[in-house]
CSV table of C-alpha atoms in Angstrom, one decimal:
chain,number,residue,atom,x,y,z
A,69,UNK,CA,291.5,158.7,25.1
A,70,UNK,CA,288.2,158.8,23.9
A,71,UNK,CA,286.5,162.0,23.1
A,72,UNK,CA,282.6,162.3,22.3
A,73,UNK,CA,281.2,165.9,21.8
A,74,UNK,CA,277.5,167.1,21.0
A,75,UNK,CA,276.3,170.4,20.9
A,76,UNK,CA,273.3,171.4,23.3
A,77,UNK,CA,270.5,174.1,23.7
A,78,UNK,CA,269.9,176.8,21.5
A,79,UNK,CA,273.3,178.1,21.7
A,80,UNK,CA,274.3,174.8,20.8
A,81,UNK,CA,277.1,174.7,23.5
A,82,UNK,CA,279.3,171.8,23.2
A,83,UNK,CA,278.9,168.8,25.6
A,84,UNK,CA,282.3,166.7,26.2
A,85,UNK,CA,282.5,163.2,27.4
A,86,UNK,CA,286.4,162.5,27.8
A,87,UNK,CA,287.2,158.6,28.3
A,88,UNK,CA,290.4,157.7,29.3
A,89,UNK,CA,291.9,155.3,31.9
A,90,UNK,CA,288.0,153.6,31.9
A,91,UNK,CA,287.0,156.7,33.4
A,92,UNK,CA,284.6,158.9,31.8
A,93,UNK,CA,284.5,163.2,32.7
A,94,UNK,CA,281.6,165.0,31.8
A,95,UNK,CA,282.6,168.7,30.7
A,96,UNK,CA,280.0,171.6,30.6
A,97,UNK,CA,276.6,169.6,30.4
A,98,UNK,CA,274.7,172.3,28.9
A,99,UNK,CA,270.9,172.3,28.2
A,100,UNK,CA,269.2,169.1,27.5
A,101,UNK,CA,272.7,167.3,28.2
A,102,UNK,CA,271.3,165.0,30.8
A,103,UNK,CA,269.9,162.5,28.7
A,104,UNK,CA,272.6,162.0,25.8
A,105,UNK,CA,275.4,161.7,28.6
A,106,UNK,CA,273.2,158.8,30.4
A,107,UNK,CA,273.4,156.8,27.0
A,108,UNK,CA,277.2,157.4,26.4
A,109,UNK,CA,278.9,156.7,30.3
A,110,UNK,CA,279.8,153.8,31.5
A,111,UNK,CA,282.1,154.7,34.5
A,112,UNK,CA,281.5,158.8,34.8
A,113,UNK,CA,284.0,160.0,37.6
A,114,UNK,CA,283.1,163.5,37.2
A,115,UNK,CA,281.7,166.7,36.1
A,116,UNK,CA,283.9,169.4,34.8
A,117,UNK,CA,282.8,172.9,34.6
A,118,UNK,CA,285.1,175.5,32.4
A,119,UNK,CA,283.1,178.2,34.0
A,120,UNK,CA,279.6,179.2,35.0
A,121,UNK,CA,277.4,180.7,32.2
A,122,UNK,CA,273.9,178.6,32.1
A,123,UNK,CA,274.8,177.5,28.8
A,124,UNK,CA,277.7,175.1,30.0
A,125,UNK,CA,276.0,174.7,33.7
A,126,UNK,CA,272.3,173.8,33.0
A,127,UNK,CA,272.4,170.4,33.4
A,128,UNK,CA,274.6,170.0,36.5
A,129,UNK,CA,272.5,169.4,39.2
A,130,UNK,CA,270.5,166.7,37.0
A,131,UNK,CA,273.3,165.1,36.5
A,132,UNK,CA,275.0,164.8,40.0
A,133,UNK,CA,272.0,163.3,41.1
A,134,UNK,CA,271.5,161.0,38.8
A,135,UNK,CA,275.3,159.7,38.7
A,136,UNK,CA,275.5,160.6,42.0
A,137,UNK,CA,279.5,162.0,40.7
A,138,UNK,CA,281.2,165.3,42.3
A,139,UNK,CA,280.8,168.6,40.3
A,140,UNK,CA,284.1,171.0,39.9
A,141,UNK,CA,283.5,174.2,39.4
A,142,UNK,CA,286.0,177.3,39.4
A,143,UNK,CA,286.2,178.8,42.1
A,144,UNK,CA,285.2,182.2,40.7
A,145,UNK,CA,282.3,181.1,39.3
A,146,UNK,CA,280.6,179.2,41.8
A,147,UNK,CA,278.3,182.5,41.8
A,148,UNK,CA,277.2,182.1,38.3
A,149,UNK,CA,275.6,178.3,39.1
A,150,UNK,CA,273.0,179.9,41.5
A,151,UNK,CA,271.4,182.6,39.2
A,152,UNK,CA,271.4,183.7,36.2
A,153,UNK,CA,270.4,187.3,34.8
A,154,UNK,CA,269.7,185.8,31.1
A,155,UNK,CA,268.1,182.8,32.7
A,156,UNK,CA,265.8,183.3,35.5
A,157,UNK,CA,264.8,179.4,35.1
A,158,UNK,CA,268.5,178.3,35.4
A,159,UNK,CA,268.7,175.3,38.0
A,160,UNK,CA,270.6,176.0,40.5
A,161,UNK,CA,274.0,173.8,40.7
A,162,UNK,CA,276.5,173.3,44.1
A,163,UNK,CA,279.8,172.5,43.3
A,164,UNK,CA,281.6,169.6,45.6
A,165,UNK,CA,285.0,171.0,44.6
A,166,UNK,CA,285.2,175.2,44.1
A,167,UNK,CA,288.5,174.6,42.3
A,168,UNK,CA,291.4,177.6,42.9
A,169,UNK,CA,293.0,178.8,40.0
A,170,UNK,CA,295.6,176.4,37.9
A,171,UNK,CA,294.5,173.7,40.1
A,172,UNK,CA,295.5,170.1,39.4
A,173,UNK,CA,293.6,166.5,40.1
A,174,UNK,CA,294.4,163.0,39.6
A,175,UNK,CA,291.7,161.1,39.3
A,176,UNK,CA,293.8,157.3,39.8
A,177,UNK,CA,296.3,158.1,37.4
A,178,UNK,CA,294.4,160.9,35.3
A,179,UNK,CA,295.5,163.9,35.8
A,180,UNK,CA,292.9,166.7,35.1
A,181,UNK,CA,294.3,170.1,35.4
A,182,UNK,CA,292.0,173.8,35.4
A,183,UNK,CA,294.5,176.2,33.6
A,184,UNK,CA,292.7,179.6,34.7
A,185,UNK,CA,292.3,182.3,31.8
A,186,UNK,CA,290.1,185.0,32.9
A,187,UNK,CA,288.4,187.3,31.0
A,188,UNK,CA,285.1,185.9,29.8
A,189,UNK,CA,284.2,185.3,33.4
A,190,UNK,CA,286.4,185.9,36.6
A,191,UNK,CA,286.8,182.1,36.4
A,192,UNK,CA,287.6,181.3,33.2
A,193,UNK,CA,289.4,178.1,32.5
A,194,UNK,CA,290.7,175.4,30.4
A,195,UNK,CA,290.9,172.3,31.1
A,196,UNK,CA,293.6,170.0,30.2
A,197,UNK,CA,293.7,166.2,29.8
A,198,UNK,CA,296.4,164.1,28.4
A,199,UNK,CA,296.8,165.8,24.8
A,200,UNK,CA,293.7,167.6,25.2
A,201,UNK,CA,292.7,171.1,26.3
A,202,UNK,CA,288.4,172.0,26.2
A,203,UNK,CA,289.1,175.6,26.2
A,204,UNK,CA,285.1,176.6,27.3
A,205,UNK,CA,284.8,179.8,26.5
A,206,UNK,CA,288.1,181.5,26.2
A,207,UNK,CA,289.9,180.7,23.1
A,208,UNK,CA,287.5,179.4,20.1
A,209,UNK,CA,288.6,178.7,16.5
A,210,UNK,CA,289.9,182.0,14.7
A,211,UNK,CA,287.9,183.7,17.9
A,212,UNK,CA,287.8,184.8,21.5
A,213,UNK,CA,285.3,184.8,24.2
A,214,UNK,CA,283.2,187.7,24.4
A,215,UNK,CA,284.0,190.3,27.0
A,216,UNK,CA,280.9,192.7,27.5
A,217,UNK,CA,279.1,190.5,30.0
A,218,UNK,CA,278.3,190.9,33.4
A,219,UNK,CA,281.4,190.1,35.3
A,220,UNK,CA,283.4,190.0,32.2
A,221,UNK,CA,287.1,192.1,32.2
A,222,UNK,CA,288.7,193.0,28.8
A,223,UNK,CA,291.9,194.1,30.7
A,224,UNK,CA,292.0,190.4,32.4
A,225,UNK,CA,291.2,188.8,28.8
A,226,UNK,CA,294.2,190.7,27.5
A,227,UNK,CA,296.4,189.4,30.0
A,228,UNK,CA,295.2,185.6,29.9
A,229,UNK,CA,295.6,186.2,26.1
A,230,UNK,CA,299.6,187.1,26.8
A,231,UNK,CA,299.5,184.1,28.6
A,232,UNK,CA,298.3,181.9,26.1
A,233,UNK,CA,300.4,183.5,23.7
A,234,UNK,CA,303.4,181.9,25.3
A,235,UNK,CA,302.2,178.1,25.7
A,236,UNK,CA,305.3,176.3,24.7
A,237,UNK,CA,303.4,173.3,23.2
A,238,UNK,CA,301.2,172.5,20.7
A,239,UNK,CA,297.7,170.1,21.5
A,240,UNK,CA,294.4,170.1,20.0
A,241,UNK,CA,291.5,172.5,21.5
A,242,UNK,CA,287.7,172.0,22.3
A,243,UNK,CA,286.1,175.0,22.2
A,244,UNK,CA,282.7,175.3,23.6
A,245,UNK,CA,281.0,175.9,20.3
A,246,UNK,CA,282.3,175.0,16.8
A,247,UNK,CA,285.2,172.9,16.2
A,248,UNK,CA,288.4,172.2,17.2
A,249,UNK,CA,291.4,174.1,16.6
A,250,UNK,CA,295.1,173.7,18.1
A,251,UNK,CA,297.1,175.8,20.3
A,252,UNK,CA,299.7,177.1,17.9
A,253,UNK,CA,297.0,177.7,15.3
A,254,UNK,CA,295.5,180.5,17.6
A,255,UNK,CA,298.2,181.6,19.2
A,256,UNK,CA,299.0,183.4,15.9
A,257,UNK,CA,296.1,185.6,16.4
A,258,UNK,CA,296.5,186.1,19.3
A,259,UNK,CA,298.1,189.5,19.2
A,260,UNK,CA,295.5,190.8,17.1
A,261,UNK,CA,292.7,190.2,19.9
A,262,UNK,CA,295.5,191.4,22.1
A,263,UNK,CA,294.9,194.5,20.1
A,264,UNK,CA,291.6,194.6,19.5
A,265,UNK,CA,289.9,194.7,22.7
């Protein structure tokens, strides 16, 4: 597996291009992704959507026409690709798959699997590949996604946070912004976000 990240747009929200198999998945292709993810595919299967704040979405529709690839989405968040009330400008993004929670794909012998953690947004999700996880939104290094948006739920964050708490392996994490961290690393703090919110 081959993993090539660059931060986009002003909140410089991290844009993932997963190789693996000689497939290439585009994850959250944020603002001003379009062009840097034409350069760096070379067979893209897909485009993988954590969840659906503009940050992580913009470049969707861009892309799906010009790769002419199918665009998962959470189910939960399919809402969140049409408007946006931080971005009236958002472009507007249709999903070919409105993926159900804890959903798994195999792409030919890749398994991609949405590991639904709520909170954030109703959607929330990780996304797991091989020893991978590009955790969007929900679990950053030494930090949690925020929960006073609209459509955000502290009581759901607490429970997804439970649930994370009792992963019984250990892989790397992608975060949407910053760097990357491991499970077991923030599962220790877990509790205190637990507490906190």
């Amino acid at each position: 597996m081959h993993i090539k990240v660059k931060p986009m747009g002003d909140y410089q929200t991290n844009c993932y291009i997963v190789s693996v198999g000689g497939k290439d998945f585009i994850i959250d292709p944020g603002m001003g992704a379009t062009q840097w993810v034409m350069q760096n595919v070379t067979n893209p299967v897909a485009i993988l959507n954590t969840h659906g704040h503009f940050d992580h979405v913009w470049s969707n529709a861009e892309l799906q026409e010009k790769l002419k690839i199918p665009l998962y989405t959470p189910k939960a968040d399919v809402m969140l690709l049409q408007e946006s009330s931080w971005m009236p400008d958002l472009p507007p993004s249709k999903p070919d798959v409105e993926v159900e929670a804890n959903q798994e794909f195999d792409f030919d012998g890749v398994k991609v699997k949405f590991l639904h953690f709520p909170g954030h947004t109703p959607g929330c999700s990780m996304i797991e590949i091989g020893d991978a996880i590009f955790s969007g939104d929900f679990i950053f290094e030494r930090s949690i996604g925020r929960t006073d948006f609209p459509y955000s739920e502290p009581k759901e964050m607490r429970e997804s946070l439970r649930r994370f708490k009792e992963i019984p392996y250990d892989k790397t994490i992608y975060p949407g912004h910053g760097g990357t961290t491991t499970i077991k690393q923030e599962q220790q703090y877990s509790d205190y976000w637990i507490a906190n919110l």
